[in-house]
Short mmCIF file of C-alpha atoms and ligand atoms in Angstrom, two decimals:
data_model
loop_
_atom_site.label_atom_id
_atom_site.label_comp_id
_atom_site.label_asym_id
_atom_site.label_seq_id
_atom_site.Cartn_x
_atom_site.Cartn_y
_atom_site.Cartn_z
CA MET G 1 81.80 132.03 65.01
CA ASN G 2 82.45 128.90 66.87
CA ARG G 3 86.24 128.21 66.72
CA ALA G 4 87.09 124.99 68.56
CA HIS G 5 89.44 124.67 71.54
CA ASN G 6 91.94 123.07 69.35
CA PHE G 7 94.41 120.78 71.26
CA ASN G 8 95.56 118.87 68.01
CA ALA G 9 99.14 117.55 68.10
CA GLY G 10 99.77 118.48 64.46
CA PRO G 11 98.54 119.94 62.08
CA ALA G 12 97.54 122.23 64.79
CA ALA G 13 95.91 125.47 65.83
CA LEU G 14 96.73 128.55 63.93
CA PRO G 15 96.25 132.08 65.36
CA ALA G 16 92.68 133.35 64.36
CA GLU G 17 94.26 136.74 63.29
CA VAL G 18 96.61 134.90 60.87
CA LEU G 19 93.77 133.24 59.36
CA GLU G 20 91.53 136.37 59.03
CA LYS G 21 94.47 138.08 57.25
CA ALA G 22 94.77 135.19 54.79
CA LYS G 23 90.98 135.34 54.19
CA GLU G 24 91.08 139.03 53.50
CA GLU G 25 93.98 138.59 51.07
CA LEU G 26 92.90 135.42 49.37
CA LEU G 27 91.31 136.81 46.18
CA ASN G 28 93.45 139.85 45.61
CA PHE G 29 96.93 139.65 47.03
CA GLU G 30 98.53 143.23 47.06
CA GLU G 31 96.45 144.36 44.14
CA THR G 32 97.85 141.62 42.00
CA GLY G 33 94.25 140.42 41.20
CA MET G 34 95.11 137.04 42.23
CA SER G 35 95.90 134.84 45.35
CA VAL G 36 99.33 134.36 46.58
CA MET G 37 98.99 130.79 45.41
CA GLU G 38 98.44 131.87 41.97
CA LEU G 39 101.46 133.98 41.61
CA SER G 40 104.54 133.02 39.90
CA HIS G 41 107.16 131.89 42.38
CA ARG G 42 109.66 134.21 40.36
CA SER G 43 107.37 137.35 40.84
CA LYS G 44 108.47 140.24 42.84
CA GLU G 45 105.31 140.07 45.03
CA TYR G 46 106.05 136.47 45.89
CA ASP G 47 109.79 137.26 46.39
CA ASN G 48 108.91 139.80 49.20
CA VAL G 49 106.88 137.24 50.92
CA HIS G 50 109.65 134.49 50.61
CA ASN G 51 112.42 136.85 51.89
CA LYS G 52 110.11 138.23 54.55
CA ALA G 53 109.63 134.78 56.09
CA ILE G 54 113.36 134.14 56.05
CA SER G 55 114.40 137.79 57.51
CA LEU G 56 111.70 137.24 60.30
CA LEU G 57 113.13 133.74 61.25
CA LYS G 58 116.57 135.46 61.45
CA GLU G 59 115.27 138.23 63.58
CA LEU G 60 113.05 136.15 65.87
CA LEU G 61 115.76 133.35 66.60
CA ASN G 62 118.81 135.80 66.55
CA VAL G 63 120.43 133.74 63.79
CA PRO G 64 124.10 134.57 63.58
CA ASP G 65 125.68 135.72 60.34
CA ASP G 66 127.45 132.45 59.77
CA TYR G 67 124.32 130.44 59.47
CA GLU G 68 121.85 129.95 56.57
CA VAL G 69 118.17 129.77 56.75
CA ILE G 70 116.40 127.55 54.11
CA LEU G 71 112.81 126.46 53.35
CA LEU G 72 112.27 123.00 52.28
CA GLN G 73 109.79 120.38 51.61
CA GLY G 74 109.47 116.75 52.75
CA GLY G 75 108.66 117.54 56.39
CA ALA G 76 110.92 116.79 59.51
CA SER G 77 110.87 113.05 58.28
CA LEU G 78 112.94 114.05 55.24
CA GLN G 79 115.64 115.84 57.52
CA PHE G 80 116.01 112.41 59.26
CA SER G 81 117.54 111.25 56.03
CA MET G 82 119.21 114.32 54.53
CA ILE G 83 121.30 114.92 57.69
CA PRO G 84 123.15 111.59 57.52
CA MET G 85 123.19 111.80 53.82
CA ASN G 86 125.04 115.09 53.87
CA PHE G 87 127.03 114.80 57.09
CA LEU G 88 127.62 111.22 58.04
CA LYS G 89 130.84 110.24 56.39
CA SER G 90 131.64 106.42 55.86
CA GLU G 91 134.55 106.31 58.50
CA GLU G 92 132.50 108.07 61.08
CA THR G 93 129.63 107.49 63.78
CA ALA G 94 126.71 109.53 64.36
CA ASN G 95 125.28 109.87 67.86
CA TYR G 96 121.78 109.78 68.57
CA ILE G 97 120.12 110.68 71.91
CA LEU G 98 116.90 108.88 72.28
CA THR G 99 113.94 110.64 73.96
CA GLY G 100 110.95 109.44 72.13
CA SER G 101 109.41 107.79 68.83
CA TRP G 102 110.77 110.83 66.59
CA SER G 103 114.28 110.43 67.81
CA GLU G 104 113.84 106.77 67.08
CA LYS G 105 112.63 107.46 63.70
CA ALA G 106 115.71 109.78 63.05
CA LEU G 107 118.09 107.19 64.18
CA LYS G 108 116.40 104.49 61.94
CA GLU G 109 117.17 106.66 58.76
CA ALA G 110 120.85 107.17 59.92
CA LYS G 111 121.37 103.44 60.47
CA ILE G 112 120.45 102.87 56.86
CA LEU G 113 123.11 105.35 55.67
CA GLY G 114 126.04 104.71 58.03
CA GLU G 115 127.31 103.85 61.52
CA THR G 116 125.52 105.18 64.52
CA LYS G 117 125.57 104.92 68.25
CA THR G 118 123.06 105.96 71.16
CA GLY G 119 124.61 108.60 73.29
CA ALA G 120 121.85 108.22 76.01
CA SER G 121 118.23 106.99 75.97
CA SER G 122 115.23 107.17 78.43
CA LYS G 123 113.40 104.26 76.73
CA GLU G 124 113.65 102.03 79.59
CA THR G 125 111.03 104.21 81.58
CA ASN G 126 108.75 104.83 78.30
CA TYR G 127 110.63 108.13 77.60
CA ASP G 128 109.28 109.97 80.64
CA ARG G 129 112.33 112.21 80.87
CA ILE G 130 115.20 113.97 79.32
CA PRO G 131 118.59 112.31 80.20
CA GLU G 132 120.94 114.39 82.47
CA LEU G 133 123.98 115.79 80.83
CA SER G 134 126.34 113.49 82.93
CA GLU G 135 124.48 110.58 81.53
CA ILE G 136 125.10 111.41 77.78
CA ASP G 137 128.13 109.92 76.20
CA VAL G 138 129.40 112.29 73.43
CA ASP G 139 132.94 111.83 71.79
CA PRO G 140 134.59 114.53 69.99
CA LYS G 141 135.07 112.26 66.99
CA ASP G 142 131.38 111.52 66.74
CA SER G 143 130.33 113.07 63.34
CA TYR G 144 127.56 114.85 65.12
CA VAL G 145 124.98 114.58 68.06
CA HIS G 146 121.33 114.51 67.16
CA LEU G 147 118.54 115.48 69.68
CA THR G 148 114.81 116.05 69.73
CA THR G 149 114.31 119.12 71.72
CA ASN G 150 110.49 118.28 72.29
CA ASN G 151 109.02 114.98 72.40
CA THR G 152 105.63 115.57 70.89
CA ILE G 153 104.21 112.23 71.82
CA PHE G 154 105.45 111.73 75.38
CA GLY G 155 105.44 115.32 76.47
CA THR G 156 108.92 115.94 77.48
CA GLN G 157 111.31 118.89 76.59
CA TRP G 158 114.94 119.66 77.14
CA PRO G 159 114.65 122.30 80.00
CA SER G 160 117.68 123.97 78.70
CA PHE G 161 120.85 123.33 76.57
CA GLU G 162 123.90 123.53 78.93
CA PHE G 163 126.04 121.18 76.86
CA ASP G 164 129.34 122.28 75.73
CA TRP G 165 130.27 119.49 73.25
CA ASP G 166 133.12 119.49 70.77
CA THR G 167 130.73 117.93 68.15
CA PRO G 168 128.19 119.57 65.88
CA VAL G 169 124.75 119.34 67.66
CA MET G 170 121.76 118.94 65.24
CA ALA G 171 118.24 119.18 66.60
CA ASP G 172 114.73 118.24 65.64
CA MET G 173 112.67 121.29 67.00
CA SER G 174 109.44 120.46 65.07
CA SER G 175 107.30 120.61 68.07
CA ASP G 176 108.74 123.50 70.04
CA ILE G 177 110.61 125.88 67.64
CA LEU G 178 109.83 129.58 68.50
CA CYS G 179 108.22 128.61 71.74
CA ARG G 180 110.90 130.25 73.78
CA PRO G 181 114.45 131.90 73.25
CA ILE G 182 117.21 129.42 72.50
CA PRO G 183 120.97 129.58 72.22
CA LEU G 184 121.13 128.99 68.64
CA GLU G 185 124.91 129.27 68.53
CA LYS G 186 125.01 125.85 70.61
CA PHE G 187 123.63 124.17 67.48
CA SER G 188 125.10 123.42 64.01
CA LEU G 189 121.85 122.60 62.40
CA ILE G 190 118.01 122.80 63.61
CA TYR G 191 115.11 121.85 61.68
CA ALA G 192 111.29 121.89 62.13
CA GLY G 193 108.29 120.91 60.18
CA ALA G 194 105.82 123.85 60.12
CA GLN G 195 102.57 122.22 61.17
CA LYS G 196 103.04 122.51 64.92
CA ASN G 197 104.28 126.03 65.78
CA LEU G 198 105.01 127.60 62.46
CA GLY G 199 102.06 127.21 60.13
CA PRO G 200 100.37 124.75 57.86
CA SER G 201 102.00 121.40 56.88
CA GLY G 202 104.28 121.59 53.74
CA VAL G 203 107.13 123.68 54.55
CA THR G 204 110.29 122.59 56.75
CA VAL G 205 112.46 125.38 58.17
CA VAL G 206 116.27 124.33 58.25
CA ILE G 207 118.93 126.61 59.84
CA LEU G 208 122.31 125.53 59.50
CA LYS G 209 125.95 126.65 59.88
CA LYS G 210 127.67 127.78 56.78
CA SER G 211 130.82 125.89 57.51
CA LEU G 212 128.89 122.68 57.44
CA LEU G 213 128.29 122.98 53.75
CA GLU G 214 131.86 122.39 52.80
CA LYS G 215 131.54 118.76 54.01
CA ILE G 216 128.80 117.82 51.75
CA PRO G 217 130.05 114.82 49.51
CA ASP G 218 129.72 115.10 45.71
CA ASP G 219 127.48 111.87 45.14
CA ILE G 220 124.33 113.40 46.84
CA PRO G 221 121.29 113.99 44.44
CA THR G 222 120.87 117.65 43.76
CA LEU G 223 117.59 118.36 45.66
CA LEU G 224 118.79 116.47 48.76
CA ARG G 225 122.00 118.61 49.13
CA TYR G 226 121.66 121.57 51.46
CA ASP G 227 124.06 123.56 49.37
CA THR G 228 121.52 123.53 46.44
CA HIS G 229 118.95 125.38 48.67
CA THR G 230 121.42 127.69 50.35
CA LYS G 231 122.86 128.84 46.78
CA SER G 232 119.47 129.43 45.44
CA ASN G 233 117.62 131.20 48.40
CA SER G 234 115.23 128.23 48.64
CA LEU G 235 114.16 128.83 45.23
CA TYR G 236 116.04 126.01 43.21
CA HIS G 237 112.50 124.61 42.34
CA THR G 238 109.01 125.71 43.18
CA PRO G 239 108.62 126.24 46.80
CA PRO G 240 105.28 125.61 48.76
CA THR G 241 104.26 129.14 48.19
CA PHE G 242 100.96 129.26 50.12
CA GLY G 243 102.73 127.63 53.20
CA ILE G 244 105.60 130.22 53.10
CA TYR G 245 103.06 132.83 53.00
CA MET G 246 101.19 131.56 55.99
CA LEU G 247 104.69 131.03 57.78
CA LYS G 248 105.25 134.76 57.11
CA ASN G 249 101.98 135.69 58.75
CA VAL G 250 102.57 133.42 61.74
CA LEU G 251 106.00 134.82 62.07
CA GLU G 252 104.63 138.43 62.11
CA TRP G 253 101.98 137.38 64.67
CA ILE G 254 104.78 136.19 66.94
CA GLN G 255 106.57 139.46 66.65
CA GLU G 256 103.41 141.44 67.49
CA HIS G 257 103.08 139.30 70.53
CA GLY G 258 106.37 139.92 72.18
CA GLY G 259 108.71 137.68 70.04
CA LEU G 260 110.11 134.52 71.79
CA GLU G 261 110.18 136.22 75.14
CA GLY G 262 106.46 136.88 74.78
CA MET G 263 105.78 133.35 73.60
CA GLU G 264 107.76 131.90 76.42
CA LYS G 265 105.78 133.89 79.17
CA ARG G 266 102.47 132.94 77.51
CA ASN G 267 103.52 129.35 76.98
CA LYS G 268 104.62 129.07 80.82
CA GLU G 269 101.39 130.62 81.93
CA LYS G 270 99.39 128.10 79.79
CA ALA G 271 101.49 125.06 80.79
CA ASP G 272 101.29 126.01 84.53
CA ILE G 273 97.48 126.04 84.40
CA LEU G 274 97.35 122.38 83.17
CA TYR G 275 100.16 120.93 85.23
CA LYS G 276 98.75 122.74 88.27
CA ALA G 277 95.45 120.81 87.62
CA ILE G 278 97.23 117.56 87.37
CA ASP G 279 99.36 118.29 90.41
CA GLU G 280 96.42 119.23 92.46
CA SER G 281 94.17 116.22 91.62
CA ASP G 282 95.65 113.89 94.18
CA GLY G 283 96.70 111.44 91.59
CA PHE G 284 93.39 111.36 89.70
CA TYR G 285 95.22 112.75 86.73
CA LYS G 286 98.63 111.40 86.45
CA GLY G 287 101.17 113.15 84.40
CA HIS G 288 103.51 111.09 82.18
CA ALA G 289 106.59 113.29 82.18
CA ASP G 290 108.87 113.49 84.96
CA LYS G 291 108.37 116.99 86.39
CA ASP G 292 111.90 118.23 85.53
CA SER G 293 111.34 117.35 81.91
CA ARG G 294 107.73 118.51 81.39
CA SER G 295 107.05 120.07 78.02
CA LEU G 296 105.62 123.55 77.49
CA MET G 297 104.01 122.34 74.24
CA ASN G 298 102.53 118.82 74.92
CA VAL G 299 100.92 118.01 78.14
CA THR G 300 100.40 114.23 78.71
CA PHE G 301 98.39 112.54 81.52
CA ASN G 302 96.26 109.65 82.22
CA LEU G 303 92.97 108.95 84.11
CA PRO G 304 92.67 106.24 86.71
CA ASN G 305 91.28 103.85 83.99
CA ASP G 306 90.55 103.37 80.38
CA GLU G 307 86.91 103.69 80.88
CA LEU G 308 87.25 107.26 82.54
CA ASN G 309 89.77 108.16 80.03
CA LYS G 310 87.29 107.40 77.20
CA LEU G 311 84.50 109.27 79.04
CA PHE G 312 86.69 112.36 79.57
CA LEU G 313 87.53 112.55 75.90
CA ASN G 314 83.93 112.36 74.79
CA GLN G 315 82.77 114.78 77.29
CA ALA G 316 85.62 117.02 76.40
CA LYS G 317 84.51 116.91 72.55
CA GLU G 318 80.98 117.72 73.65
CA ARG G 319 82.45 120.94 75.01
CA ASN G 320 84.30 121.82 71.82
CA MET G 321 87.71 120.58 73.14
CA ILE G 322 89.32 118.74 70.02
CA GLY G 323 92.46 116.45 69.89
CA LEU G 324 92.89 115.42 73.44
CA ASN G 325 93.42 111.80 72.86
CA GLY G 326 96.85 110.58 73.71
CA HIS G 327 99.17 108.77 71.22
CA ARG G 328 98.86 105.01 71.43
CA SER G 329 102.48 104.49 72.73
CA VAL G 330 101.40 106.62 76.04
CA GLY G 331 97.56 106.33 76.12
CA GLY G 332 95.40 108.69 77.89
CA CYS G 333 95.23 112.19 77.02
CA ARG G 334 97.56 114.88 75.45
CA ALA G 335 96.86 118.54 75.29
CA SER G 336 99.09 120.18 72.72
CA ILE G 337 99.20 123.77 73.63
CA TYR G 338 101.38 125.20 70.84
CA ASN G 339 102.08 129.09 70.39
CA ALA G 340 98.67 129.78 68.76
CA VAL G 341 96.56 127.90 71.45
CA SER G 342 95.14 130.61 73.67
CA ILE G 343 95.25 130.92 77.43
CA GLU G 344 91.43 130.66 77.40
CA SER G 345 91.41 127.38 75.95
CA CYS G 346 93.75 126.05 78.60
CA LYS G 347 91.44 127.54 81.37
CA ALA G 348 88.47 125.89 79.66
CA LEU G 349 90.37 122.52 79.84
CA ARG G 350 91.41 123.14 83.39
CA ASP G 351 87.83 123.92 84.41
CA PHE G 352 86.67 120.77 82.66
CA MET G 353 89.27 118.77 84.37
CA VAL G 354 88.34 119.95 87.85
CA GLU G 355 84.66 119.49 87.11
CA PHE G 356 85.03 115.95 85.76
CA GLN G 357 87.06 114.91 88.59
CA GLN G 358 84.50 116.20 91.17
CA GLN G 359 81.94 113.94 89.27
CA HIS G 360 84.17 110.80 88.80
CA GLY G 361 87.00 111.08 91.39
C1 PLP C 401 105.66 115.96 64.03
C2 PLP C 401 107.03 115.51 64.22
C3 PLP C 401 107.85 115.12 63.31
C4 PLP C 401 107.33 114.47 61.80
O1 PLP C 401 107.23 115.71 60.96
P1 PLP C 401 106.76 115.49 59.51
O2 PLP C 401 106.76 117.00 59.14
O3 PLP C 401 105.31 114.85 59.50
O4 PLP C 401 107.69 114.66 58.90
C5 PLP C 401 109.21 114.91 63.51
N1 PLP C 401 109.59 115.35 64.69
C6 PLP C 401 108.90 115.83 65.74
C7 PLP C 401 109.61 116.10 66.87
C8 PLP C 401 107.46 115.94 65.53
O5 PLP C 401 106.76 116.51 66.42
#
């Protein structure tokens, strides 16, 4: 079977074992005589899948008891609106740290709903880095601070979370959730669309502190209130059952591969292979991100000119390496190497980079 070296930015690669399992179970899930998609979302068979996905998230991320884990729809993009709807009061200001296009989009939605400020931004240098903590302006009076832990388009990632702010921190972790262990207790709310590191598109994971729920105003429509979903175990309405089943399978795969420590080790090895190829190319491949802000998940780089970029992408495709074109705001190339992308795929890309440079450098 000819599986592609899949470097897509999202939707992205899924582990082959997870797809095989889904295939085996597709026509007859646990002797029900039907696929998981055809089960009632109120059946005990589906309930087990649903609860297992939630309990695995709790286990893998070490979620403290005073947090809730919910599964929603609408992608990370709906969270851009739900967060200010639920948590930005009219007399308060929400603080957005801008590190890329997705943080800008989050800010745009908050601006529609209330007062905002920008605590720090690396826009001036085309988002090539994560601001230092000393540059970030956070006031205890801010209603919350919003940040994007991994900037999918620019290839930067918060190296660590050393902050100790007296303000709830809410983070978009769409493109790096479960790629490494994180100190969850430093965040009041985290969220992630599933289609990068968790499974297929259609499910969004939100983990939030229970104490936040008391702050939700009365005038928010039912489906857009976090407490609707916490009270109903994410079964207020029909959940995306197949997506949640796949999420469960991906979480089991992560657990079998050493949990978040295992993922971090593998991801560092993969990223090192590619960054080393960039650093040892004498400037033929130019990385977009500052070295201190480099992402483990999205490796962004440019070749000396557009013509070579194009040739590189075309030849890569001929070698079954797919999805390497950079986003238009950065240009060049981007290798998205999420949890499910193998070390072998990264080595294949590295070998091709070396060979291409020998021919065209
Ligand atoms: C992909 C992505 C999004 C958008 O996710 P949707 O599920 O399509 O809304 C938001 N934030 C980040 C960091 C992303 O990588």
